[in-house]
Structure formats: C-alpha cells, structure tokens
mmCIF file with all atom_site columns, C-alpha atoms in Angstrom:
data_model
loop_
_atom_site.group_PDB
_atom_site.id
_atom_site.type_symbol
_atom_site.label_atom_id
_atom_site.label_alt_id
_atom_site.label_comp_id
_atom_site.label_asym_id
_atom_site.label_entity_id
_atom_site.label_seq_id
_atom_site.pdbx_PDB_ins_code
_atom_site.Cartn_x
_atom_site.Cartn_y
_atom_site.Cartn_z
_atom_site.occupancy
_atom_site.B_iso_or_equiv
_atom_site.pdbx_formal_charge
_atom_site.auth_seq_id
_atom_site.auth_comp_id
_atom_site.auth_asym_id
_atom_site.auth_atom_id
_atom_site.pdbx_PDB_model_num
ATOM 1   C CA . MET Q 1 1   ? 112.774 79.578 58.601 1.00 69.00 ? 1   MET Q CA 1
ATOM 2   C CA . SER Q 1 2   ? 110.108 81.951 57.301 1.00 86.00 ? 2   SER Q CA 1
ATOM 3   C CA . LYS Q 1 3   ? 108.018 80.537 54.490 1.00 96.00 ? 3   LYS Q CA 1
ATOM 4   C CA . VAL Q 1 4   ? 105.669 81.686 51.671 1.00 98.00 ? 4   VAL Q CA 1
ATOM 5   C CA . ALA Q 1 5   ? 102.373 79.785 51.237 1.00 98.00 ? 5   ALA Q CA 1
ATOM 6   C CA . LEU Q 1 6   ? 100.339 79.626 48.065 1.00 98.00 ? 6   LEU Q CA 1
ATOM 7   C CA . VAL Q 1 7   ? 96.618  78.965 48.716 1.00 98.00 ? 7   VAL Q CA 1
ATOM 8   C CA . ALA Q 1 8   ? 93.852  78.274 46.198 1.00 98.00 ? 8   ALA Q CA 1
ATOM 9   C CA . GLY Q 1 9   ? 90.223  78.203 47.351 1.00 96.00 ? 9   GLY Q CA 1
ATOM 10  C CA . ALA Q 1 10  ? 90.623  80.543 50.325 1.00 96.00 ? 10  ALA Q CA 1
ATOM 11  C CA . THR Q 1 11  ? 86.968  81.531 50.301 1.00 94.00 ? 11  THR Q CA 1
ATOM 12  C CA . GLY Q 1 12  ? 85.716  77.994 50.825 1.00 94.00 ? 12  GLY Q CA 1
ATOM 13  C CA . LEU Q 1 13  ? 84.790  76.220 54.020 1.00 95.00 ? 13  LEU Q CA 1
ATOM 14  C CA . VAL Q 1 14  ? 88.350  74.737 54.674 1.00 97.00 ? 14  VAL Q CA 1
ATOM 15  C CA . GLY Q 1 15  ? 90.255  77.383 52.767 1.00 97.00 ? 15  GLY Q CA 1
ATOM 16  C CA . SER Q 1 16  ? 88.873  80.307 54.800 1.00 97.00 ? 16  SER Q CA 1
ATOM 17  C CA . HIS Q 1 17  ? 89.925  78.663 58.085 1.00 97.00 ? 17  HIS Q CA 1
ATOM 18  C CA . LEU Q 1 18  ? 93.294  77.655 56.662 1.00 98.00 ? 18  LEU Q CA 1
ATOM 19  C CA . THR Q 1 19  ? 94.086  81.190 55.448 1.00 98.00 ? 19  THR Q CA 1
ATOM 20  C CA . ASP Q 1 20  ? 93.248  82.599 58.861 1.00 98.00 ? 20  ASP Q CA 1
ATOM 21  C CA . ILE Q 1 21  ? 95.543  80.018 60.549 1.00 98.00 ? 21  ILE Q CA 1
ATOM 22  C CA . LEU Q 1 22  ? 98.410  80.741 58.132 1.00 98.00 ? 22  LEU Q CA 1
ATOM 23  C CA . LEU Q 1 23  ? 98.137  84.479 58.572 1.00 98.00 ? 23  LEU Q CA 1
ATOM 24  C CA . LYS Q 1 24  ? 98.396  84.084 62.351 1.00 97.00 ? 24  LYS Q CA 1
ATOM 25  C CA . SER Q 1 25  ? 101.170 81.567 62.243 1.00 97.00 ? 25  SER Q CA 1
ATOM 26  C CA . PRO Q 1 26  ? 104.826 82.560 62.926 1.00 96.00 ? 26  PRO Q CA 1
ATOM 27  C CA . GLU Q 1 27  ? 106.140 80.161 60.281 1.00 96.00 ? 27  GLU Q CA 1
ATOM 28  C CA . TYR Q 1 28  ? 104.753 82.070 57.285 1.00 98.00 ? 28  TYR Q CA 1
ATOM 29  C CA . THR Q 1 29  ? 105.769 85.607 56.345 1.00 97.00 ? 29  THR Q CA 1
ATOM 30  C CA . LYS Q 1 30  ? 103.514 85.767 53.245 1.00 98.00 ? 30  LYS Q CA 1
ATOM 31  C CA . VAL Q 1 31  ? 100.310 84.063 52.051 1.00 98.00 ? 31  VAL Q CA 1
ATOM 32  C CA . ILE Q 1 32  ? 99.533  84.394 48.364 1.00 98.00 ? 32  ILE Q CA 1
ATOM 33  C CA . SER Q 1 33  ? 95.872  83.654 47.841 1.00 98.00 ? 33  SER Q CA 1
ATOM 34  C CA . PHE Q 1 34  ? 94.212  82.825 44.508 1.00 98.00 ? 34  PHE Q CA 1
ATOM 35  C CA . VAL Q 1 35  ? 90.469  83.528 44.655 1.00 97.00 ? 35  VAL Q CA 1
ATOM 36  C CA . ARG Q 1 36  ? 87.642  84.021 42.116 1.00 94.00 ? 36  ARG Q CA 1
ATOM 37  C CA . ARG Q 1 37  ? 86.128  86.737 44.209 1.00 93.00 ? 37  ARG Q CA 1
ATOM 38  C CA . ALA Q 1 38  ? 87.461  89.056 46.867 1.00 95.00 ? 38  ALA Q CA 1
ATOM 39  C CA . SER Q 1 39  ? 87.228  87.655 50.397 1.00 93.00 ? 39  SER Q CA 1
ATOM 40  C CA . GLY Q 1 40  ? 87.246  91.084 52.084 1.00 93.00 ? 40  GLY Q CA 1
ATOM 41  C CA . LEU Q 1 41  ? 90.048  89.900 54.331 1.00 94.00 ? 41  LEU Q CA 1
ATOM 42  C CA . GLU Q 1 42  ? 92.890  92.267 55.017 1.00 94.00 ? 42  GLU Q CA 1
ATOM 43  C CA . HIS Q 1 43  ? 96.217  91.407 56.640 1.00 97.00 ? 43  HIS Q CA 1
ATOM 44  C CA . GLU Q 1 44  ? 99.781  92.632 56.249 1.00 97.00 ? 44  GLU Q CA 1
ATOM 45  C CA . LYS Q 1 45  ? 100.919 89.132 55.259 1.00 98.00 ? 45  LYS Q CA 1
ATOM 46  C CA . LEU Q 1 46  ? 98.091  88.500 52.751 1.00 98.00 ? 46  LEU Q CA 1
ATOM 47  C CA . ASP Q 1 47  ? 98.597  88.926 49.031 1.00 98.00 ? 47  ASP Q CA 1
ATOM 48  C CA . GLU Q 1 48  ? 95.128  88.179 47.652 1.00 98.00 ? 48  GLU Q CA 1
ATOM 49  C CA . ARG Q 1 49  ? 94.730  87.921 43.874 1.00 97.00 ? 49  ARG Q CA 1
ATOM 50  C CA . VAL Q 1 50  ? 91.334  87.817 42.295 1.00 97.00 ? 50  VAL Q CA 1
ATOM 51  C CA . ILE Q 1 51  ? 91.935  85.807 39.148 1.00 96.00 ? 51  ILE Q CA 1
ATOM 52  C CA . SER Q 1 52  ? 90.460  83.499 36.510 1.00 94.00 ? 52  SER Q CA 1
ATOM 53  C CA . PHE Q 1 53  ? 91.703  80.071 37.458 1.00 96.00 ? 53  PHE Q CA 1
ATOM 54  C CA . ASP Q 1 54  ? 92.124  79.294 33.721 1.00 96.00 ? 54  ASP Q CA 1
ATOM 55  C CA . GLY Q 1 55  ? 94.988  81.823 33.687 1.00 93.00 ? 55  GLY Q CA 1
ATOM 56  C CA . MET Q 1 56  ? 96.507  81.475 37.140 1.00 96.00 ? 56  MET Q CA 1
ATOM 57  C CA . LYS Q 1 57  ? 100.209 82.160 37.416 1.00 96.00 ? 57  LYS Q CA 1
ATOM 58  C CA . LEU Q 1 58  ? 102.889 83.668 39.634 1.00 98.00 ? 58  LEU Q CA 1
ATOM 59  C CA . LEU Q 1 59  ? 105.341 86.358 38.597 1.00 96.00 ? 59  LEU Q CA 1
ATOM 60  C CA . PRO Q 1 60  ? 108.644 84.984 37.214 1.00 96.00 ? 60  PRO Q CA 1
ATOM 61  C CA . HIS Q 1 61  ? 110.687 86.048 40.278 1.00 96.00 ? 61  HIS Q CA 1
ATOM 62  C CA . GLU Q 1 62  ? 108.249 84.823 42.920 1.00 97.00 ? 62  GLU Q CA 1
ATOM 63  C CA . GLU Q 1 63  ? 109.095 81.779 45.065 1.00 98.00 ? 63  GLU Q CA 1
ATOM 64  C CA . VAL Q 1 64  ? 106.831 79.740 47.322 1.00 98.00 ? 64  VAL Q CA 1
ATOM 65  C CA . ASN Q 1 65  ? 107.492 76.946 49.801 1.00 97.00 ? 65  ASN Q CA 1
ATOM 66  C CA . ASP Q 1 66  ? 104.110 75.238 50.434 1.00 98.00 ? 66  ASP Q CA 1
ATOM 67  C CA . VAL Q 1 67  ? 101.074 74.906 48.236 1.00 98.00 ? 67  VAL Q CA 1
ATOM 68  C CA . PHE Q 1 68  ? 97.664  74.352 49.677 1.00 98.00 ? 68  PHE Q CA 1
ATOM 69  C CA . CYS Q 1 69  ? 94.806  73.394 47.407 1.00 98.00 ? 69  CYS Q CA 1
ATOM 70  C CA . CYS Q 1 70  ? 91.331  73.761 48.881 1.00 98.00 ? 70  CYS Q CA 1
ATOM 71  C CA . LEU Q 1 71  ? 89.479  73.869 45.594 1.00 97.00 ? 71  LEU Q CA 1
ATOM 72  C CA . GLY Q 1 72  ? 86.291  71.898 45.139 1.00 94.00 ? 72  GLY Q CA 1
ATOM 73  C CA . THR Q 1 73  ? 82.731  72.043 43.929 1.00 92.00 ? 73  THR Q CA 1
ATOM 74  C CA . THR Q 1 74  ? 79.694  69.794 43.557 1.00 91.00 ? 74  THR Q CA 1
ATOM 75  C CA . ILE Q 1 75  ? 78.118  68.340 40.440 1.00 89.00 ? 75  ILE Q CA 1
ATOM 76  C CA . LYS Q 1 76  ? 74.930  70.345 41.216 1.00 91.00 ? 76  LYS Q CA 1
ATOM 77  C CA . LYS Q 1 77  ? 76.802  73.677 41.424 1.00 91.00 ? 77  LYS Q CA 1
ATOM 78  C CA . ALA Q 1 78  ? 79.057  72.909 38.476 1.00 93.00 ? 78  ALA Q CA 1
ATOM 79  C CA . LYS Q 1 79  ? 76.041  71.763 36.423 1.00 93.00 ? 79  LYS Q CA 1
ATOM 80  C CA . THR Q 1 80  ? 78.143  69.675 34.035 1.00 95.00 ? 80  THR Q CA 1
ATOM 81  C CA . LYS Q 1 81  ? 80.762  66.956 34.440 1.00 96.00 ? 81  LYS Q CA 1
ATOM 82  C CA . GLU Q 1 82  ? 83.139  68.985 32.327 1.00 96.00 ? 82  GLU Q CA 1
ATOM 83  C CA . VAL Q 1 83  ? 83.006  72.022 34.664 1.00 96.00 ? 83  VAL Q CA 1
ATOM 84  C CA . PHE Q 1 84  ? 83.339  69.752 37.685 1.00 97.00 ? 84  PHE Q CA 1
ATOM 85  C CA . MET Q 1 85  ? 86.432  68.174 36.129 1.00 97.00 ? 85  MET Q CA 1
ATOM 86  C CA . LYS Q 1 86  ? 87.950  71.565 35.565 1.00 97.00 ? 86  LYS Q CA 1
ATOM 87  C CA . VAL Q 1 87  ? 87.572  72.690 39.187 1.00 97.00 ? 87  VAL Q CA 1
ATOM 88  C CA . ASP Q 1 88  ? 88.307  69.420 40.937 1.00 97.00 ? 88  ASP Q CA 1
ATOM 89  C CA . TYR Q 1 89  ? 90.926  68.038 38.626 1.00 98.00 ? 89  TYR Q CA 1
ATOM 90  C CA . GLU Q 1 90  ? 92.438  70.413 36.104 1.00 98.00 ? 90  GLU Q CA 1
ATOM 91  C CA . TYR Q 1 91  ? 92.879  73.419 38.404 1.00 98.00 ? 91  TYR Q CA 1
ATOM 92  C CA . PRO Q 1 92  ? 94.556  71.458 41.236 1.00 98.00 ? 92  PRO Q CA 1
ATOM 93  C CA . ILE Q 1 93  ? 96.973  69.865 38.729 1.00 98.00 ? 93  ILE Q CA 1
ATOM 94  C CA . GLN Q 1 94  ? 97.808  73.205 37.155 1.00 98.00 ? 94  GLN Q CA 1
ATOM 95  C CA . LEU Q 1 95  ? 98.324  74.725 40.656 1.00 98.00 ? 95  LEU Q CA 1
ATOM 96  C CA . GLY Q 1 96  ? 100.720 71.917 41.450 1.00 98.00 ? 96  GLY Q CA 1
ATOM 97  C CA . LYS Q 1 97  ? 102.721 72.613 38.295 1.00 98.00 ? 97  LYS Q CA 1
ATOM 98  C CA . ILE Q 1 98  ? 102.861 76.305 39.076 1.00 98.00 ? 98  ILE Q CA 1
ATOM 99  C CA . GLY Q 1 99  ? 104.000 75.717 42.626 1.00 98.00 ? 99  GLY Q CA 1
ATOM 100 C CA . LYS Q 1 100 ? 106.796 73.336 41.596 1.00 97.00 ? 100 LYS Q CA 1
ATOM 101 C CA . GLU Q 1 101 ? 108.004 75.732 38.977 1.00 98.00 ? 101 GLU Q CA 1
ATOM 102 C CA . HIS Q 1 102 ? 108.381 78.362 41.670 1.00 98.00 ? 102 HIS Q CA 1
ATOM 103 C CA . GLY Q 1 103 ? 110.248 76.240 44.166 1.00 97.00 ? 103 GLY Q CA 1
ATOM 104 C CA . ALA Q 1 104 ? 107.518 74.641 46.257 1.00 97.00 ? 104 ALA Q CA 1
ATOM 105 C CA . THR Q 1 105 ? 108.508 71.394 47.988 1.00 96.00 ? 105 THR Q CA 1
ATOM 106 C CA . LYS Q 1 106 ? 105.219 70.559 49.712 1.00 97.00 ? 106 LYS Q CA 1
ATOM 107 C CA . TYR Q 1 107 ? 101.759 70.183 48.190 1.00 98.00 ? 107 TYR Q CA 1
ATOM 108 C CA . LEU Q 1 108 ? 98.774  69.676 50.442 1.00 98.00 ? 108 LEU Q CA 1
ATOM 109 C CA . VAL Q 1 109 ? 95.399  68.974 48.881 1.00 98.00 ? 109 VAL Q CA 1
ATOM 110 C CA . ILE Q 1 110 ? 91.867  68.154 49.967 1.00 98.00 ? 110 ILE Q CA 1
ATOM 111 C CA . SER Q 1 111 ? 90.596  65.002 48.240 1.00 97.00 ? 111 SER Q CA 1
ATOM 112 C CA . SER Q 1 112 ? 87.727  62.867 49.538 1.00 95.00 ? 112 SER Q CA 1
ATOM 113 C CA . MET Q 1 113 ? 87.070  59.665 51.451 1.00 94.00 ? 113 MET Q CA 1
ATOM 114 C CA . GLY Q 1 114 ? 86.697  56.801 48.949 1.00 94.00 ? 114 GLY Q CA 1
ATOM 115 C CA . ALA Q 1 115 ? 88.766  58.483 46.227 1.00 96.00 ? 115 ALA Q CA 1
ATOM 116 C CA . SER Q 1 116 ? 89.711  55.900 43.623 1.00 97.00 ? 116 SER Q CA 1
ATOM 117 C CA . PRO Q 1 117 ? 90.051  55.965 39.862 1.00 97.00 ? 117 PRO Q CA 1
ATOM 118 C CA . GLY Q 1 118 ? 88.113  52.643 39.781 1.00 97.00 ? 118 GLY Q CA 1
ATOM 119 C CA . SER Q 1 119 ? 85.176  53.876 41.851 1.00 97.00 ? 119 SER Q CA 1
ATOM 120 C CA . PRO Q 1 120 ? 81.674  53.471 40.308 1.00 96.00 ? 120 PRO Q CA 1
ATOM 121 C CA . PHE Q 1 121 ? 80.977  57.038 41.449 1.00 95.00 ? 121 PHE Q CA 1
ATOM 122 C CA . PHE Q 1 122 ? 82.019  59.908 39.210 1.00 96.00 ? 122 PHE Q CA 1
ATOM 123 C CA . TYR Q 1 123 ? 82.904  62.166 42.093 1.00 95.00 ? 123 TYR Q CA 1
ATOM 124 C CA . SER Q 1 124 ? 85.203  59.566 43.702 1.00 96.00 ? 124 SER Q CA 1
ATOM 125 C CA . GLN Q 1 125 ? 86.708  58.714 40.312 1.00 97.00 ? 125 GLN Q CA 1
ATOM 126 C CA . VAL Q 1 126 ? 87.734  62.346 39.672 1.00 98.00 ? 126 VAL Q CA 1
ATOM 127 C CA . LYS Q 1 127 ? 89.281  62.543 43.134 1.00 98.00 ? 127 LYS Q CA 1
ATOM 128 C CA . GLY Q 1 128 ? 91.178  59.342 42.582 1.00 98.00 ? 128 GLY Q CA 1
ATOM 129 C CA . ASN Q 1 129 ? 92.458  60.524 39.220 1.00 98.00 ? 129 ASN Q CA 1
ATOM 130 C CA . LEU Q 1 130 ? 93.527  63.791 40.843 1.00 98.00 ? 130 LEU Q CA 1
ATOM 131 C CA . GLU Q 1 131 ? 95.554  61.963 43.507 1.00 98.00 ? 131 GLU Q CA 1
ATOM 132 C CA . GLU Q 1 132 ? 97.351  59.960 40.806 1.00 98.00 ? 132 GLU Q CA 1
ATOM 133 C CA . GLY Q 1 133 ? 97.951  63.021 38.702 1.00 98.00 ? 133 GLY Q CA 1
ATOM 134 C CA . LEU Q 1 134 ? 99.499  64.863 41.604 1.00 98.00 ? 134 LEU Q CA 1
ATOM 135 C CA . MET Q 1 135 ? 101.758 61.913 42.365 1.00 98.00 ? 135 MET Q CA 1
ATOM 136 C CA . GLU Q 1 136 ? 103.107 62.186 38.806 1.00 97.00 ? 136 GLU Q CA 1
ATOM 137 C CA . LEU Q 1 137 ? 104.291 65.706 39.530 1.00 97.00 ? 137 LEU Q CA 1
ATOM 138 C CA . HIS Q 1 138 ? 106.863 64.160 41.895 1.00 96.00 ? 138 HIS Q CA 1
ATOM 139 C CA . TYR Q 1 139 ? 106.759 66.696 44.672 1.00 97.00 ? 139 TYR Q CA 1
ATOM 140 C CA . PRO Q 1 140 ? 109.287 66.020 47.438 1.00 96.00 ? 140 PRO Q CA 1
ATOM 141 C CA . SER Q 1 141 ? 106.356 65.906 49.793 1.00 96.00 ? 141 SER Q CA 1
ATOM 142 C CA . LEU Q 1 142 ? 102.705 65.374 48.812 1.00 97.00 ? 142 LEU Q CA 1
ATOM 143 C CA . HIS Q 1 143 ? 99.997  65.260 51.459 1.00 97.00 ? 143 HIS Q CA 1
ATOM 144 C CA . ILE Q 1 144 ? 96.533  64.096 50.456 1.00 98.00 ? 144 ILE Q CA 1
ATOM 145 C CA . PHE Q 1 145 ? 93.676  64.710 52.908 1.00 97.00 ? 145 PHE Q CA 1
ATOM 146 C CA . ARG Q 1 146 ? 90.530  62.546 52.636 1.00 97.00 ? 146 ARG Q CA 1
ATOM 147 C CA . PRO Q 1 147 ? 87.884  64.038 54.971 1.00 95.00 ? 147 PRO Q CA 1
ATOM 148 C CA . SER Q 1 148 ? 84.496  62.531 55.373 1.00 93.00 ? 148 SER Q CA 1
ATOM 149 C CA . LEU Q 1 149 ? 81.435  64.846 55.498 1.00 90.00 ? 149 LEU Q CA 1
ATOM 150 C CA . LEU Q 1 150 ? 82.614  68.380 56.203 1.00 93.00 ? 150 LEU Q CA 1
ATOM 151 C CA . LEU Q 1 151 ? 80.843  70.348 58.929 1.00 92.00 ? 151 LEU Q CA 1
ATOM 152 C CA . GLY Q 1 152 ? 80.805  74.142 59.146 1.00 73.00 ? 152 GLY Q CA 1
ATOM 153 C CA . GLU Q 1 153 ? 79.130  77.278 57.839 1.00 58.00 ? 153 GLU Q CA 1
ATOM 154 C CA . ARG Q 1 154 ? 79.560  77.724 54.113 1.00 45.00 ? 154 ARG Q CA 1
ATOM 155 C CA . GLN Q 1 155 ? 79.008  80.954 52.164 1.00 50.00 ? 155 GLN Q CA 1
ATOM 156 C CA . GLU Q 1 156 ? 76.522  79.148 49.989 1.00 52.00 ? 156 GLU Q CA 1
ATOM 157 C CA . PHE Q 1 157 ? 73.633  76.988 51.304 1.00 44.00 ? 157 PHE Q CA 1
ATOM 158 C CA . ARG Q 1 158 ? 73.741  73.323 50.235 1.00 50.00 ? 158 ARG Q CA 1
ATOM 159 C CA . LEU Q 1 159 ? 70.548  71.509 51.213 1.00 49.00 ? 159 LEU Q CA 1
ATOM 160 C CA . GLY Q 1 160 ? 71.879  68.018 50.802 1.00 51.00 ? 160 GLY Q CA 1
ATOM 161 C CA . GLU Q 1 161 ? 74.992  68.657 52.843 1.00 47.00 ? 161 GLU Q CA 1
ATOM 162 C CA . LYS Q 1 162 ? 72.990  70.439 55.516 1.00 47.00 ? 162 LYS Q CA 1
ATOM 163 C CA . ALA Q 1 163 ? 70.715  67.398 55.860 1.00 46.00 ? 163 ALA Q CA 1
ATOM 164 C CA . GLY Q 1 164 ? 73.714  65.113 55.940 1.00 44.00 ? 164 GLY Q CA 1
ATOM 165 C CA . GLU Q 1 165 ? 75.338  67.301 58.613 1.00 44.00 ? 165 GLU Q CA 1
ATOM 166 C CA . ILE Q 1 166 ? 72.270  67.102 60.901 1.00 43.00 ? 166 ILE Q CA 1
ATOM 167 C CA . PHE Q 1 167 ? 72.144  63.300 60.467 1.00 39.00 ? 167 PHE Q CA 1
ATOM 168 C CA . SER Q 1 168 ? 75.902  62.861 61.027 1.00 45.00 ? 168 SER Q CA 1
ATOM 169 C CA . ARG Q 1 169 ? 75.706  64.817 64.291 1.00 47.00 ? 169 ARG Q CA 1
ATOM 170 C CA . MET Q 1 170 ? 72.898  62.503 65.487 1.00 47.00 ? 170 MET Q CA 1
ATOM 171 C CA . VAL Q 1 171 ? 74.794  59.255 64.770 1.00 44.00 ? 171 VAL Q CA 1
ATOM 172 C CA . ARG Q 1 172 ? 78.259  60.524 65.778 1.00 46.00 ? 172 ARG Q CA 1
ATOM 173 C CA . PRO Q 1 173 ? 78.148  59.114 69.364 1.00 54.00 ? 173 PRO Q CA 1
ATOM 174 C CA . ILE Q 1 174 ? 77.625  55.561 68.103 1.00 47.00 ? 174 ILE Q CA 1
ATOM 175 C CA . MET Q 1 175 ? 80.307  55.717 65.426 1.00 44.00 ? 175 MET Q CA 1
ATOM 176 C CA . VAL Q 1 176 ? 83.243  54.058 67.290 1.00 48.00 ? 176 VAL Q CA 1
ATOM 177 C CA . GLY Q 1 177 ? 85.806  51.451 66.432 1.00 50.00 ? 177 GLY Q CA 1
ATOM 178 C CA . ARG Q 1 178 ? 85.992  50.847 62.661 1.00 55.00 ? 178 ARG Q CA 1
ATOM 179 C CA . LEU Q 1 179 ? 83.135  53.294 62.111 1.00 48.00 ? 179 LEU Q CA 1
ATOM 180 C CA . LYS Q 1 180 ? 85.193  56.128 63.604 1.00 51.00 ? 180 LYS Q CA 1
ATOM 181 C CA . ARG Q 1 181 ? 86.859  56.929 60.309 1.00 54.00 ? 181 ARG Q CA 1
ATOM 182 C CA . TYR Q 1 182 ? 83.409  57.762 58.818 1.00 55.00 ? 182 TYR Q CA 1
ATOM 183 C CA . ARG Q 1 183 ? 82.568  60.385 61.450 1.00 74.00 ? 183 ARG Q CA 1
ATOM 184 C CA . SER Q 1 184 ? 81.919  63.870 60.045 1.00 82.00 ? 184 SER Q CA 1
ATOM 185 C CA . ILE Q 1 185 ? 84.713  66.399 60.565 1.00 93.00 ? 185 ILE Q CA 1
ATOM 186 C CA . SER Q 1 186 ? 84.714  70.145 60.779 1.00 94.00 ? 186 SER Q CA 1
ATOM 187 C CA . GLY Q 1 187 ? 86.303  72.272 58.073 1.00 95.00 ? 187 GLY Q CA 1
ATOM 188 C CA . LYS Q 1 188 ? 88.390  73.950 60.774 1.00 96.00 ? 188 LYS Q CA 1
ATOM 189 C CA . GLN Q 1 189 ? 89.807  70.621 61.897 1.00 96.00 ? 189 GLN Q CA 1
ATOM 190 C CA . VAL Q 1 190 ? 90.876  69.797 58.338 1.00 97.00 ? 190 VAL Q CA 1
ATOM 191 C CA . ALA Q 1 191 ? 92.485  73.228 57.986 1.00 97.00 ? 191 ALA Q CA 1
ATOM 192 C CA . TYR Q 1 192 ? 94.363  72.860 61.226 1.00 97.00 ? 192 TYR Q CA 1
ATOM 193 C CA . GLY Q 1 193 ? 95.489  69.397 60.204 1.00 96.00 ? 193 GLY Q CA 1
ATOM 194 C CA . MET Q 1 194 ? 96.848  70.724 56.909 1.00 97.00 ? 194 MET Q CA 1
ATOM 195 C CA . TYR Q 1 195 ? 98.692  73.483 58.732 1.00 98.00 ? 195 TYR Q CA 1
ATOM 196 C CA . ARG Q 1 196 ? 100.164 71.146 61.337 1.00 96.00 ? 196 ARG Q CA 1
ATOM 197 C CA . THR Q 1 197 ? 101.327 68.819 58.552 1.00 96.00 ? 197 THR Q CA 1
ATOM 198 C CA . ALA Q 1 198 ? 102.925 71.624 56.588 1.00 96.00 ? 198 ALA Q CA 1
ATOM 199 C CA . ILE Q 1 199 ? 105.096 72.908 59.453 1.00 95.00 ? 199 ILE Q CA 1
ATOM 200 C CA . SER Q 1 200 ? 106.220 69.425 60.497 1.00 92.00 ? 200 SER Q CA 1
ATOM 201 C CA . SER Q 1 201 ? 108.978 67.527 58.652 1.00 72.00 ? 201 SER Q CA 1
ATOM 202 C CA . THR Q 1 202 ? 108.238 64.155 57.188 1.00 69.00 ? 202 THR Q CA 1
ATOM 203 C CA . GLY Q 1 203 ? 110.379 61.708 55.217 1.00 71.00 ? 203 GLY Q CA 1
ATOM 204 C CA . GLU Q 1 204 ? 107.410 60.235 53.304 1.00 79.00 ? 204 GLU Q CA 1
ATOM 205 C CA . LYS Q 1 205 ? 107.109 61.391 49.671 1.00 93.00 ? 205 LYS Q CA 1
ATOM 206 C CA . VAL Q 1 206 ? 103.373 60.721 49.563 1.00 96.00 ? 206 VAL Q CA 1
ATOM 207 C CA . THR Q 1 207 ? 101.195 60.654 52.656 1.00 95.00 ? 207 THR Q CA 1
ATOM 208 C CA . ILE Q 1 208 ? 97.423  60.012 52.650 1.00 96.00 ? 208 ILE Q CA 1
ATOM 209 C CA . HIS Q 1 209 ? 95.564  61.290 55.698 1.00 95.00 ? 209 HIS Q CA 1
ATOM 210 C CA . GLU Q 1 210 ? 92.241  59.552 56.273 1.00 94.00 ? 210 GLU Q CA 1
ATOM 211 C CA . SER Q 1 211 ? 89.470  61.366 58.075 1.00 91.00 ? 211 SER Q CA 1
ATOM 212 C CA . ASP Q 1 212 ? 90.055  59.932 61.480 1.00 88.00 ? 212 ASP Q CA 1
ATOM 213 C CA . GLN Q 1 213 ? 93.803  60.592 61.164 1.00 88.00 ? 213 GLN Q CA 1
ATOM 214 C CA . ILE Q 1 214 ? 93.109  64.224 60.301 1.00 90.00 ? 214 ILE Q CA 1
ATOM 215 C CA . GLN Q 1 215 ? 91.115  64.550 63.556 1.00 85.00 ? 215 GLN Q CA 1
ATOM 216 C CA . GLN Q 1 216 ? 94.163  63.317 65.446 1.00 82.00 ? 216 GLN Q CA 1
ATOM 217 C CA . LEU Q 1 217 ? 96.350  65.979 63.861 1.00 74.00 ? 217 LEU Q CA 1
#
C-alpha cells in the first residue's frame, strides 16, 4: 500500500533526517512538508509548502495517511512562554486536527523525557499537556516519542545543548542498567524510530516510546 505522509518541522534536527528517510522509502509515494522556510531539498515525491503555521491547512480534496510532528523550540529562542506554547503545544494540536480531517490514522510526535502536566518544569508541563491534548483527538494510532538529549548538527547553534552533548558523550559508557534510558540519542535514530513505527502495524491506540526504546527501534 502506498501512503502519503504529512510532516511538520522538516528543517529541524529530527525532521530533516525523517524527511530524507521518507523520501527514500518505498512505502510513501508523497511527502507533504509544512515548513516556515524553504529547505532547499528537491525530490519528485516532495511537496514542500512554505507557510505560516498559524494558517496551516490542506486542500479540501487532499488525503494523508500518517502525520509526523517534529515541531519544537526552546524558551530562549521563543523568548516568551506564550510563543513557546504556540510552537510546542498549539501547532502540534492543530496539525493533528488537520491530519484527522483528511483521513490520517497515525500521528507520530516528538515529546520529551519527563513530560508530565504535573511537572514543576514549564517545558515538561507543556509537553505533558500536549500528550494529553493529542490523546483527546482519538487517533486510531498515536505514537509519542520521548527522547533524552538529542545529538546531531542543528542549523542553529545552541550553546547549552552543545555543552550538554559533549558531557553526555563523556558519561555515556557508564550509563548502563537503569541509567541507560537517560543516554543521549541522535536525531537520526529518533527519525528512523518514527519511520519504523509508522510502517509497522500495532494494535495499541496510544504508545509511548521512551528514549532507550527508541534506540532499539
């Protein structure tokens, strides 16, 4: 069965790898990509749309099968909690609604380790609220990915994340047993895990993939 994918956040660390994987995969005949700026990527299966996420939509006749949400920012980049909420909560929810309206049966989203509405940390609170909001959309299949620190080359430099990446590489060899789930993970691994999950069938309505489980995918 040939499928159509809808991807949001294709210029980010995970999204760029995921888009490349989807374009090369035999399972997908078309990849619709919502981006804020052109990626420069060209492919016969790619339908890239540079849009304002406040007004994202599909054409009335368009149908999609799987929705991949790779949207995300940081408080520092967003500058305000309101902007952060819009990117990390409102847009993913709206994307889910659009996908479902156009026939999607799977929604795959990047959340975060420690996501919980009751978390004392704002970032984790937002991610937890997002997870609950997506569950309320009642997708036949919802997959939530909770990676730990993401490794890989980003288009923008993030000093804090770069320092964390260096430290995580140093301590990785001793993070075994229960600590294994806190190991850093590459953006490419997360992207591949999302792809593998999307093309496999599962009877679970909601599946949460913790970081160490994503690495196994």
